[in-house]
Short mmCIF file of C-alpha atoms in Angstrom, two decimals:
data_model
loop_
_atom_site.label_atom_id
_atom_site.label_comp_id
_atom_site.label_asym_id
_atom_site.label_seq_id
_atom_site.Cartn_x
_atom_site.Cartn_y
_atom_site.Cartn_z
CA MET U 1 23.75 19.17 30.95
CA THR U 2 21.75 21.91 32.62
CA MET U 3 18.20 21.66 33.93
CA ARG U 4 15.29 23.96 33.27
CA PRO U 5 14.41 25.94 36.43
CA PHE U 6 11.36 24.58 38.13
CA THR U 7 9.21 27.57 38.88
CA CYS U 8 5.68 27.88 40.15
CA ALA U 9 3.57 30.24 38.00
CA LEU U 10 1.58 31.42 41.00
CA SER U 11 3.10 33.53 43.72
CA VAL U 12 3.10 30.77 46.27
CA PHE U 13 5.47 28.85 48.39
CA LEU U 14 5.41 25.05 48.79
CA LEU U 15 4.60 23.14 51.91
CA GLY U 16 4.84 19.38 51.31
CA LEU U 17 3.57 19.33 47.73
CA GLY U 18 0.57 21.60 48.11
CA CYS U 19 0.82 25.20 47.12
CA VAL U 20 -0.10 27.49 50.08
CA LEU U 21 -2.41 30.09 48.56
CA LEU U 22 -2.61 33.74 49.44
CA PRO U 23 -6.10 35.09 50.34
CA GLY U 24 -8.38 35.30 47.30
CA GLN U 25 -6.14 33.13 45.09
CA GLU U 26 -7.43 30.09 43.19
CA PRO U 27 -5.36 26.85 43.11
CA GLU U 28 -3.58 25.97 39.91
CA ARG U 29 -5.46 23.03 38.41
CA HIS U 30 -2.59 21.89 36.22
CA ILE U 31 -0.25 21.02 39.09
CA PRO U 32 -0.41 17.31 39.90
CA ARG U 33 -0.39 16.26 43.52
CA ASN U 34 0.44 12.60 43.19
CA VAL U 35 2.40 10.38 40.79
CA ILE U 36 2.01 6.78 39.69
CA VAL U 37 4.81 5.23 37.65
CA ILE U 38 4.19 1.84 36.06
CA VAL U 39 7.32 0.11 34.79
CA VAL U 40 6.78 -2.85 32.48
CA ASP U 41 9.63 -5.32 32.10
CA ASP U 42 10.98 -6.10 28.61
CA LEU U 43 8.11 -4.30 26.83
CA ASN U 44 8.91 -3.31 23.26
CA ASP U 45 6.63 -1.36 20.90
CA SER U 46 4.00 -4.13 20.78
CA ILE U 47 1.31 -1.71 21.85
CA ALA U 48 -1.40 -0.54 19.52
CA GLY U 49 -0.39 2.83 18.09
CA PHE U 50 3.37 2.41 18.49
CA GLY U 51 3.97 0.76 15.17
CA GLY U 52 5.13 -2.54 16.65
CA HIS U 53 3.39 -5.87 16.24
CA PRO U 54 0.13 -5.26 14.35
CA GLN U 55 -1.81 -7.82 16.41
CA ALA U 56 -1.01 -6.40 19.82
CA LYS U 57 -4.11 -6.02 22.04
CA THR U 58 -3.72 -3.33 24.72
CA PRO U 59 -7.15 -1.72 25.22
CA HIS U 60 -6.32 -0.21 28.61
CA LEU U 61 -3.13 1.45 27.35
CA ASP U 62 -5.06 2.62 24.32
CA ARG U 63 -7.62 4.19 26.61
CA LEU U 64 -4.92 5.96 28.54
CA ARG U 65 -3.28 7.27 25.37
CA GLN U 66 -6.47 9.13 24.45
CA ARG U 67 -5.97 11.39 27.42
CA ALA U 68 -2.18 11.35 27.47
CA THR U 69 0.89 12.49 25.60
CA THR U 70 2.63 9.58 23.91
CA PHE U 71 6.34 9.62 23.13
CA THR U 72 6.80 7.47 20.05
CA ASN U 73 10.56 7.92 19.86
CA ALA U 74 11.49 7.17 23.50
CA HIS U 75 14.53 4.98 24.25
CA CYS U 76 16.25 3.26 27.16
CA ASN U 77 19.74 4.35 28.06
CA ALA U 78 21.01 0.83 28.58
CA PRO U 79 19.41 -2.23 26.95
CA ILE U 80 19.52 -4.42 30.01
CA CYS U 81 17.58 -4.31 33.30
CA GLY U 82 20.12 -3.42 35.95
CA PRO U 83 21.76 -0.31 34.47
CA SER U 84 18.60 0.79 32.76
CA ARG U 85 16.62 0.98 36.02
CA ALA U 86 19.56 2.43 37.97
CA SER U 87 19.92 5.13 35.38
CA MET U 88 16.21 5.97 35.34
CA TRP U 89 15.78 6.17 39.09
CA THR U 90 18.92 8.23 39.70
CA GLY U 91 18.71 10.41 36.58
CA LEU U 92 22.32 9.60 35.76
CA HIS U 93 23.29 8.17 32.38
CA PRO U 94 25.57 5.10 32.29
CA ILE U 95 28.27 7.25 30.66
CA SER U 96 28.29 9.27 33.88
CA THR U 97 28.43 6.35 36.27
CA GLY U 98 30.34 3.67 34.38
CA TYR U 99 27.57 1.13 35.12
CA TYR U 100 26.75 -0.40 31.74
CA GLY U 101 25.62 -3.89 32.68
CA TYR U 102 28.61 -6.14 32.18
CA GLN U 103 27.90 -9.27 34.22
CA GLN U 104 25.06 -7.37 35.86
CA GLN U 105 24.19 -10.06 38.38
CA ARG U 106 27.68 -9.59 39.92
CA ASN U 107 27.43 -5.81 39.95
CA HIS U 108 24.98 -4.21 42.33
CA TRP U 109 24.33 -0.65 41.25
CA ARG U 110 24.67 0.80 44.74
CA GLN U 111 28.27 -0.47 44.88
CA PHE U 112 29.40 1.82 42.09
CA PRO U 113 31.05 5.04 43.39
CA ALA U 114 28.83 7.41 41.42
CA LEU U 115 25.70 5.63 42.47
CA ALA U 116 26.42 4.71 46.11
CA HIS U 117 24.87 7.90 47.50
CA ALA U 118 22.96 9.15 44.50
CA PRO U 119 19.42 10.06 45.65
CA THR U 120 16.85 8.19 43.72
CA LEU U 121 13.71 9.88 42.56
CA MET U 122 11.89 8.07 45.36
CA GLU U 123 14.23 9.48 47.99
CA ARG U 124 14.06 12.94 46.51
CA LEU U 125 10.25 12.93 46.76
CA ARG U 126 10.16 11.24 50.16
CA ASP U 127 12.51 13.82 51.59
CA HIS U 128 10.23 16.51 50.17
CA GLY U 129 7.34 15.16 52.24
CA MET U 130 5.56 12.72 49.98
CA GLN U 131 4.65 9.19 51.01
CA VAL U 132 6.52 6.81 48.72
CA GLY U 133 5.93 3.12 48.14
CA GLY U 134 6.23 0.50 45.43
CA THR U 135 5.54 -3.10 44.48
CA GLY U 136 6.89 -5.63 42.02
CA LYS U 137 9.99 -5.19 39.88
CA VAL U 138 11.12 -1.63 40.59
CA PHE U 139 14.84 -2.24 40.62
CA HIS U 140 16.61 -5.14 38.91
CA ASN U 141 15.77 -8.32 40.78
CA GLY U 142 18.37 -8.97 43.49
CA HIS U 143 19.42 -5.30 43.31
CA GLU U 144 16.56 -3.87 45.41
CA ASP U 145 17.14 -0.91 47.70
CA ASN U 146 14.14 -0.81 49.99
CA SER U 147 15.61 2.05 51.96
CA VAL U 148 14.20 4.41 49.34
CA TRP U 149 10.57 3.91 50.51
CA SER U 150 8.64 5.74 53.17
CA THR U 151 8.23 3.86 56.48
CA GLU U 152 4.85 5.30 57.37
CA GLY U 153 1.59 5.88 55.51
CA VAL U 154 -0.83 3.77 53.45
CA ILE U 155 1.50 4.08 50.45
CA SER U 156 4.83 3.17 51.96
CA GLY U 157 7.39 0.40 51.99
CA SER U 158 7.77 -2.38 49.43
CA GLY U 159 4.75 -4.44 48.52
CA TYR U 160 5.37 -7.74 46.68
CA PRO U 161 8.89 -8.68 45.53
CA SER U 162 9.86 -9.10 41.94
CA ASP U 163 8.96 -12.65 40.86
CA PHE U 164 8.90 -14.13 37.36
CA GLY U 165 6.95 -17.22 38.29
CA PRO U 166 5.15 -19.49 38.28
CA TRP U 167 7.70 -22.04 37.18
CA PRO U 168 8.06 -25.73 36.45
CA TRP U 169 10.12 -27.51 39.13
CA ASP U 170 12.19 -30.68 39.35
CA GLY U 171 11.10 -31.49 42.91
CA THR U 172 14.42 -30.83 44.60
CA THR U 173 16.34 -27.72 43.60
CA ILE U 174 16.26 -24.89 46.18
CA ARG U 175 18.10 -21.61 45.78
CA TRP U 176 17.90 -18.54 47.99
CA GLY U 177 15.31 -20.36 50.11
CA ARG U 178 12.95 -20.81 47.19
CA ARG U 179 11.98 -23.64 44.90
CA HIS U 180 14.17 -22.94 41.85
CA GLY U 181 12.34 -23.19 38.57
CA VAL U 182 13.46 -25.27 35.63
CA GLY U 183 12.64 -25.45 31.93
CA HIS U 184 9.25 -26.62 30.74
CA PRO U 185 9.42 -30.21 29.54
CA ARG U 186 7.10 -29.57 26.59
CA MET U 187 9.45 -27.08 25.02
CA PRO U 188 11.15 -28.51 21.91
CA GLY U 189 14.60 -30.10 22.01
CA GLU U 190 17.26 -28.32 23.99
CA PHE U 191 14.78 -25.62 25.03
CA ALA U 192 13.19 -27.96 27.52
CA GLY U 193 16.31 -27.48 29.61
CA PHE U 194 16.36 -23.69 29.53
CA ARG U 195 14.81 -22.22 32.68
CA TRP U 196 14.36 -18.71 31.29
CA ASP U 197 12.99 -19.64 27.89
CA GLY U 198 9.81 -21.52 28.60
CA PHE U 199 6.41 -20.17 27.54
CA GLY U 200 2.79 -21.26 27.33
CA PRO U 201 -0.61 -20.98 29.03
CA LEU U 202 -1.05 -21.98 32.65
CA SER U 203 -3.21 -24.92 31.62
CA ASP U 204 -0.12 -26.53 30.14
CA ILE U 205 0.77 -28.06 33.52
CA PRO U 206 4.43 -29.02 33.58
CA GLN U 207 5.24 -32.63 34.34
CA VAL U 208 8.97 -32.69 35.04
CA PRO U 209 10.11 -36.30 34.96
CA ALA U 210 12.20 -37.90 37.69
CA THR U 211 15.94 -38.34 37.14
CA ASP U 212 18.81 -39.84 39.16
CA GLU U 213 19.26 -36.39 40.74
CA SER U 214 15.66 -35.31 41.35
CA PRO U 215 12.25 -36.90 42.01
CA GLY U 216 10.44 -34.82 39.39
CA TYR U 217 7.34 -32.69 39.99
CA THR U 218 3.94 -32.11 38.47
CA GLY U 219 2.51 -28.60 38.68
CA TRP U 220 3.69 -25.03 39.07
CA VAL U 221 5.68 -23.42 41.90
CA LEU U 222 5.94 -19.80 43.00
CA GLY U 223 8.29 -18.48 45.65
CA ASP U 224 8.76 -21.09 48.36
CA GLY U 225 5.55 -23.03 47.68
CA ALA U 226 3.21 -24.54 45.18
CA PHE U 227 1.20 -22.39 42.73
CA HIS U 228 -2.35 -23.66 42.71
CA TRP U 229 -3.98 -24.15 39.29
CA ARG U 230 -7.05 -26.31 38.81
CA SER U 231 -8.77 -24.23 36.11
CA ASN U 232 -8.70 -20.73 34.78
CA GLU U 233 -11.31 -19.84 37.43
CA ASP U 234 -9.71 -21.77 40.24
CA ARG U 235 -6.07 -20.73 40.55
CA ASP U 236 -3.66 -18.57 42.55
CA LEU U 237 -3.00 -15.02 41.45
CA MET U 238 0.16 -14.32 39.47
CA PRO U 239 2.67 -11.82 40.76
CA ASP U 240 1.52 -9.03 38.46
CA GLU U 241 -2.09 -9.55 39.48
CA LEU U 242 -0.98 -9.14 43.14
CA ASN U 243 0.94 -6.04 42.22
CA ALA U 244 -2.12 -4.48 40.52
CA GLN U 245 -4.28 -5.33 43.57
CA TRP U 246 -1.70 -3.78 45.93
CA ALA U 247 -1.88 -0.55 44.01
CA ALA U 248 -5.68 -0.58 43.59
CA GLN U 249 -6.31 -1.15 47.27
CA ARG U 250 -4.13 1.76 48.29
CA LEU U 251 -5.78 4.09 45.77
CA GLN U 252 -9.13 3.59 47.52
CA HIS U 253 -7.90 5.52 50.54
CA GLU U 254 -7.96 9.24 51.11
CA HIS U 255 -4.43 10.56 51.52
CA ASP U 256 -3.66 13.70 53.47
CA THR U 257 -0.09 13.52 52.16
CA PRO U 258 0.72 13.45 48.45
CA PHE U 259 2.02 10.10 47.21
CA PHE U 260 4.50 8.65 44.73
CA MET U 261 3.68 5.03 43.80
CA VAL U 262 5.72 2.66 41.61
CA VAL U 263 4.14 -0.45 40.17
CA GLY U 264 6.69 -2.82 38.57
CA MET U 265 5.19 -5.41 36.23
CA ASN U 266 7.22 -8.57 35.64
CA ARG U 267 5.70 -9.70 32.35
CA PRO U 268 6.38 -9.88 29.46
CA HIS U 269 9.80 -10.81 30.89
CA ALA U 270 10.52 -14.47 30.46
CA PRO U 271 9.51 -17.13 31.26
CA ARG U 272 6.33 -16.18 29.44
CA TYR U 273 3.62 -18.16 31.22
CA ALA U 274 0.21 -16.42 31.54
CA PRO U 275 -3.47 -17.30 31.98
CA ASP U 276 -5.12 -19.07 29.12
CA GLU U 277 -7.52 -16.30 28.28
CA TYR U 278 -4.68 -14.13 27.01
CA PHE U 279 -3.27 -16.86 24.78
CA ASP U 280 -6.79 -17.41 23.44
CA LEU U 281 -6.75 -13.87 22.09
CA PHE U 282 -4.16 -15.00 19.48
CA PRO U 283 -5.04 -18.16 17.60
CA LEU U 284 -1.74 -19.81 16.73
CA ASP U 285 -2.42 -20.18 13.04
CA GLU U 286 -3.21 -16.45 12.81
CA VAL U 287 -0.14 -15.08 14.58
CA GLN U 288 2.04 -12.95 12.31
CA LEU U 289 5.80 -13.33 12.48
CA PRO U 290 7.91 -10.15 12.49
CA ALA U 291 9.54 -8.90 9.32
CA TYR U 292 12.66 -10.99 8.80
CA LYS U 293 15.71 -10.89 6.53
CA GLU U 294 18.02 -13.80 6.16
CA ASP U 295 21.68 -13.05 6.78
CA ASP U 296 20.63 -9.80 8.46
CA LEU U 297 23.82 -9.87 10.55
CA LYS U 298 26.00 -9.94 7.46
CA ASP U 299 26.56 -6.19 7.37
CA VAL U 300 26.56 -5.69 11.14
CA PRO U 301 29.82 -5.14 13.04
CA THR U 302 30.77 -8.51 14.44
CA ILE U 303 31.59 -7.02 17.81
CA LEU U 304 27.88 -6.36 18.29
CA TRP U 305 27.08 -10.04 18.14
CA GLN U 306 30.32 -11.75 19.14
CA ASN U 307 32.37 -11.36 22.30
CA GLU U 308 35.05 -13.13 24.36
CA ASP U 309 32.79 -15.21 26.62
CA GLY U 310 30.50 -16.30 23.79
CA SER U 311 27.30 -14.78 25.26
CA ARG U 312 26.67 -12.52 22.29
CA GLN U 313 27.07 -15.39 19.82
CA TRP U 314 24.71 -17.41 22.01
CA GLN U 315 22.05 -14.69 21.73
CA ALA U 316 22.54 -14.23 18.00
CA GLN U 317 21.89 -17.92 17.46
CA TRP U 318 18.65 -18.05 19.45
CA LEU U 319 16.19 -17.93 16.64
CA PRO U 320 18.09 -20.41 14.47
CA ARG U 321 18.34 -22.78 17.43
CA LEU U 322 14.59 -22.50 18.11
CA LEU U 323 13.84 -23.18 14.44
CA ALA U 324 16.18 -26.15 14.47
CA ALA U 325 14.47 -27.55 17.59
CA GLY U 326 10.82 -26.97 16.66
CA GLY U 327 10.47 -25.32 13.31
CA GLU U 328 8.51 -22.20 12.42
CA GLU U 329 5.63 -23.31 14.61
CA TRP U 330 7.66 -22.76 17.68
CA TRP U 331 8.76 -19.30 16.53
CA ARG U 332 5.09 -18.55 16.11
CA ARG U 333 4.40 -19.89 19.59
CA SER U 334 7.11 -17.66 20.95
CA VAL U 335 5.65 -14.55 19.37
CA ARG U 336 2.22 -15.60 20.54
CA SER U 337 3.44 -15.93 24.10
CA TYR U 338 4.89 -12.43 23.99
CA LEU U 339 1.64 -10.96 22.71
CA ALA U 340 -0.29 -12.91 25.36
CA CYS U 341 1.88 -11.62 28.17
CA VAL U 342 1.62 -8.05 26.87
CA ALA U 343 -2.19 -8.40 26.87
CA PHE U 344 -2.03 -9.86 30.37
CA VAL U 345 0.03 -6.92 31.67
CA ASP U 346 -2.28 -4.49 29.90
CA ALA U 347 -5.20 -6.01 31.90
CA GLN U 348 -3.28 -5.46 35.16
CA ILE U 349 -2.55 -1.92 34.14
CA GLY U 350 -6.27 -1.62 33.58
CA VAL U 351 -6.92 -2.66 37.20
CA VAL U 352 -4.70 0.20 38.39
CA LEU U 353 -6.22 2.75 36.02
CA ASP U 354 -9.77 1.72 36.95
CA ALA U 355 -8.94 2.08 40.61
CA LEU U 356 -7.46 5.50 40.03
CA GLU U 357 -10.51 6.64 38.04
CA ASP U 358 -12.79 5.51 40.85
CA SER U 359 -10.67 7.16 43.53
CA PRO U 360 -10.57 10.70 44.91
CA HIS U 361 -7.17 11.11 43.28
CA ALA U 362 -8.20 10.87 39.61
CA ALA U 363 -8.03 14.58 38.86
CA ASN U 364 -4.72 15.34 40.48
CA THR U 365 -2.50 12.34 39.75
CA LEU U 366 0.18 12.07 37.14
CA VAL U 367 0.47 8.63 35.45
CA ILE U 368 3.68 7.58 33.72
CA ILE U 369 4.03 4.31 31.89
CA VAL U 370 7.42 3.14 30.60
CA SER U 371 9.52 0.00 30.00
CA ASP U 372 13.08 -0.59 31.03
CA HIS U 373 13.95 -1.64 27.46
CA GLY U 374 12.46 -3.52 24.51
CA PHE U 375 12.85 -7.04 23.21
CA HIS U 376 13.59 -8.95 19.97
CA LEU U 377 10.96 -11.29 18.56
CA GLY U 378 13.31 -12.80 15.94
CA GLU U 379 14.74 -9.78 14.20
CA LYS U 380 18.43 -10.12 13.47
CA ASP U 381 18.07 -13.74 14.68
CA HIS U 382 17.57 -12.52 18.26
CA LEU U 383 14.87 -13.58 20.68
CA LYS U 384 16.22 -11.64 23.63
CA LYS U 385 17.39 -8.15 24.68
CA THR U 386 20.89 -6.67 25.31
CA THR U 387 21.40 -5.27 21.83
CA ILE U 388 21.71 -1.75 20.53
CA TRP U 389 19.13 -2.03 17.80
CA GLU U 390 15.74 -0.34 17.52
CA GLU U 391 13.71 -3.32 18.80
CA VAL U 392 15.49 -3.17 22.17
CA THR U 393 16.31 0.51 22.71
CA ARG U 394 12.86 1.78 21.76
CA ILE U 395 10.30 1.76 24.53
CA PRO U 396 6.73 2.93 25.17
CA MET U 397 6.43 6.16 27.16
CA ILE U 398 2.97 7.45 28.01
CA ILE U 399 2.29 10.36 30.36
CA SER U 400 -1.08 11.64 31.46
CA GLY U 401 -2.45 13.94 34.16
CA PRO U 402 -2.81 17.59 35.08
CA GLY U 403 -0.98 19.92 32.75
CA VAL U 404 -0.45 17.22 30.08
CA SER U 405 -1.92 17.50 26.58
CA ALA U 406 -4.47 14.81 25.86
CA GLY U 407 -4.19 12.66 22.76
CA ALA U 408 -0.87 14.20 21.69
CA SER U 409 2.06 12.40 20.11
CA VAL U 410 5.70 13.46 20.30
CA SER U 411 8.25 12.16 17.81
CA HIS U 412 11.28 13.96 19.21
CA PRO U 413 13.79 11.48 20.67
CA VAL U 414 13.75 11.30 24.47
CA SER U 415 14.91 8.71 27.00
CA LEU U 416 14.37 7.30 30.48
CA ILE U 417 16.79 9.70 32.18
CA ASP U 418 14.24 12.42 31.39
CA ILE U 419 11.69 10.95 33.80
CA TYR U 420 13.43 12.19 36.95
CA PRO U 421 13.65 15.92 36.00
CA THR U 422 10.19 15.79 34.43
CA VAL U 423 8.55 14.66 37.69
CA LEU U 424 10.38 17.33 39.70
CA ASP U 425 9.35 19.95 37.16
CA LEU U 426 5.67 18.99 37.01
CA LEU U 427 5.44 18.84 40.77
CA HIS U 428 7.13 22.22 41.06
CA ILE U 429 9.73 20.96 43.49
CA PRO U 430 12.56 23.45 44.17
CA THR U 431 15.93 22.44 42.78
CA ASN U 432 18.90 21.37 44.88
CA GLU U 433 22.56 20.76 44.14
CA TYR U 434 22.00 17.17 42.93
CA ASP U 435 19.52 18.30 40.30
CA ALA U 436 22.29 20.20 38.52
CA THR U 437 24.07 16.86 37.97
CA LEU U 438 21.12 15.12 36.33
CA ASP U 439 21.76 13.98 32.77
CA GLY U 440 18.12 14.18 31.64
CA HIS U 441 15.91 17.08 30.76
CA SER U 442 12.32 17.88 31.67
CA LEU U 443 9.76 16.77 29.12
CA ARG U 444 7.36 19.48 30.27
CA PRO U 445 7.62 21.55 27.05
CA PHE U 446 6.45 18.52 25.02
CA LEU U 447 3.70 17.69 27.51
CA GLU U 448 2.28 21.16 27.04
CA ASP U 449 2.87 21.30 23.26
CA ALA U 450 3.87 18.27 21.20
CA ASP U 451 5.62 20.52 18.67
CA ALA U 452 7.61 22.48 21.23
CA THR U 453 11.37 22.84 21.42
CA TRP U 454 13.30 21.96 24.58
CA ASP U 455 16.75 22.42 26.08
CA GLY U 456 17.60 18.73 25.76
CA PRO U 457 19.62 17.06 22.98
CA SER U 458 18.42 16.34 19.44
CA VAL U 459 19.09 12.65 19.91
CA ALA U 460 18.53 9.84 22.40
CA LEU U 461 21.71 8.08 23.58
CA SER U 462 21.82 4.37 24.40
CA VAL U 463 24.90 2.41 25.46
CA LEU U 464 25.56 -1.34 25.20
CA HIS U 465 28.31 -2.75 27.45
CA GLY U 466 31.42 -3.79 25.60
CA PRO U 467 33.08 -7.22 25.41
CA HIS U 468 35.99 -6.60 27.79
CA HIS U 469 36.28 -7.85 31.36
CA VAL U 470 35.52 -5.36 34.12
CA GLU U 471 36.21 -5.97 37.81
CA PRO U 472 33.06 -6.07 39.96
CA HIS U 473 31.70 -2.66 40.95
CA GLN U 474 34.29 -0.77 39.00
CA PRO U 475 33.23 1.83 36.43
CA ALA U 476 33.86 0.46 32.95
CA PRO U 477 36.00 2.56 30.62
CA ILE U 478 33.79 4.69 28.41
CA GLU U 479 35.85 3.96 25.30
CA ASP U 480 35.18 0.20 25.68
CA GLN U 481 31.41 0.55 25.22
CA HIS U 482 29.17 0.66 22.18
CA HIS U 483 27.26 3.98 21.81
CA SER U 484 24.20 4.55 19.65
CA ILE U 485 22.19 7.68 19.02
CA ARG U 486 18.74 8.03 17.49
CA ASP U 487 17.31 11.14 15.95
CA GLN U 488 13.99 11.51 14.13
CA ARG U 489 15.25 9.61 11.10
CA TYR U 490 18.60 7.89 11.67
CA ARG U 491 20.30 5.54 14.09
CA TYR U 492 24.04 5.84 14.25
CA THR U 493 26.19 3.46 16.33
CA LEU U 494 29.91 3.70 17.10
CA CYS U 495 31.36 0.48 18.44
CA SER U 496 34.28 0.23 20.77
CA ASP U 497 36.53 -1.04 18.02
CA GLY U 498 35.65 1.91 15.74
CA SER U 499 33.22 0.00 13.51
CA GLU U 500 29.95 1.73 12.69
CA GLU U 501 26.31 1.34 11.86
CA LEU U 502 24.00 3.82 10.15
CA TYR U 503 20.38 3.05 9.45
CA ASP U 504 17.97 5.32 7.58
CA LEU U 505 14.81 4.35 9.40
CA LYS U 506 12.60 6.43 7.14
CA ASN U 507 13.54 4.32 4.12
CA ASP U 508 14.61 1.23 6.03
CA PRO U 509 12.24 0.81 9.03
CA HIS U 510 13.58 -2.69 9.82
CA SER U 511 17.26 -1.66 9.94
CA TRP U 512 18.15 -4.19 7.26
CA HIS U 513 20.75 -2.08 5.41
CA ASN U 514 23.79 -0.67 7.22
CA GLN U 515 24.68 2.52 5.29
CA ALA U 516 27.82 3.32 7.28
CA ASP U 517 30.09 2.67 4.26
CA ASN U 518 27.69 4.13 1.68
CA PRO U 519 29.18 7.40 0.25
CA ALA U 520 25.65 8.69 -0.32
CA TYR U 521 25.20 8.90 3.46
CA ALA U 522 28.68 10.23 4.28
CA ARG U 523 27.44 13.73 5.24
CA GLU U 524 24.71 12.37 7.55
CA LYS U 525 27.14 9.95 9.12
CA GLU U 526 29.64 12.64 9.87
CA ARG U 527 26.97 14.88 11.36
CA LEU U 528 25.76 12.10 13.65
CA ARG U 529 29.29 11.06 14.51
CA GLN U 530 30.08 14.61 15.70
CA THR U 531 26.83 14.70 17.70
CA LEU U 532 27.74 11.43 19.40
CA TYR U 533 31.29 12.53 20.13
CA HIS U 534 30.04 15.72 21.74
CA LEU U 535 27.55 13.87 23.96
CA VAL U 536 29.80 11.02 24.96
CA PHE U 537 33.40 12.15 24.84
CA ALA U 538 33.32 15.94 25.08
CA ASP U 539 30.93 15.99 28.05
CA HIS U 540 32.60 12.96 29.69
CA PRO U 541 36.33 13.06 28.82
#
């Protein structure tokens, strides 16, 4: 794919990021000087205005949207943390790198041949003279590359590490030098033993009982120590609160050098523990469950929810298992915890936005808010991610700042790989050889005019890793993956075994009816199939 040339409309040359003006010239007011990217973990469309959960409360994101361009048909390129973030930060699609996410904890993205020396967006901007720093979950946890940050300046280095705590603890288990969290004992049935699937307000203090192997523990832990909670007013700060403060404090300073700041929010990633005030926003008996169809997997290719190691079957049984353990009340509690964590993260985003508005950088800073992928709240019996359906591939994408239309909405399909070239374009950074290899396209035409055309594709492409074993750090065969494209109306998926899905999202917004074998949709299916083949196999033989 080819990139749009990044040209400066004024007759200027660039020094750092500031345009050096000729005598008598006025500066261009639509060129941003700084960039803040806020990446929210596991955030689906549960934001007011995105058509997701109708009870979502996100006043700070709503405020930003009023002066931003919102992309309502934005998608991740891989529906799992590791490859999604590696793809976004390098601008390379998984089909170009072979890093799809199979056993992602064993596969560090920097160990893949195509990614080993790929300059991230951070490195690209740092090498151009910007000060670059970040905090929280920027890369997949355990896959951090702190060499991408600047070593000098107020905004430099890595702030707080990614941390999903606080956690319950059994009083004895230590891993990687930290107290290793366990499941919350008040979860129903087998879920009390699942570390990653607890949820509830912080006031629900875990009391893990003693066993023959451990002494038990009462209270929360975070990192290598205890997490203090005595009341909602007397407690330690959660990781995302610390991340927001890190950003806010640095925005108070004057900066002679333009900056690029990344703020990675951990919530609403599980476990979904959050301060009580955010749970109180959603009385349990008023929480609405998502639209649900029994036997929704009946017309879905089995390879999408079954695989050799059983992990897909395990995910597809998650809602039925929760219902068996605790009934509909606990499904409702699960949805409530997600909404509470989204509201909590929105408040932390508000801290950053308030600090920016009160800073000297408000008028010349680009703000980008995205998620690495979405999340299921029970649709298709899933309560997790790592699927190729709308609930997981679709993400929020909000962009505001100089040169960006305010209050605009774009329905054209775009994806996370478009962030890299967009930032370069908006900052008017000259191209280099690597830019020609980027798989994304600049969103600048849409940011200037929501109804514009662009040189990018007519669809967004997402890829789910296939069921077959892949050796660590080896590119996975492209033909073994599941590929899905989304245009303005349809989602078409071609699985590695040749089975297909086709959803008409205009008439079937919940993807309940797979039309792949319906003769009435044969023409549309063939059109989309050809589009997918061109993107995936023609460009990457």
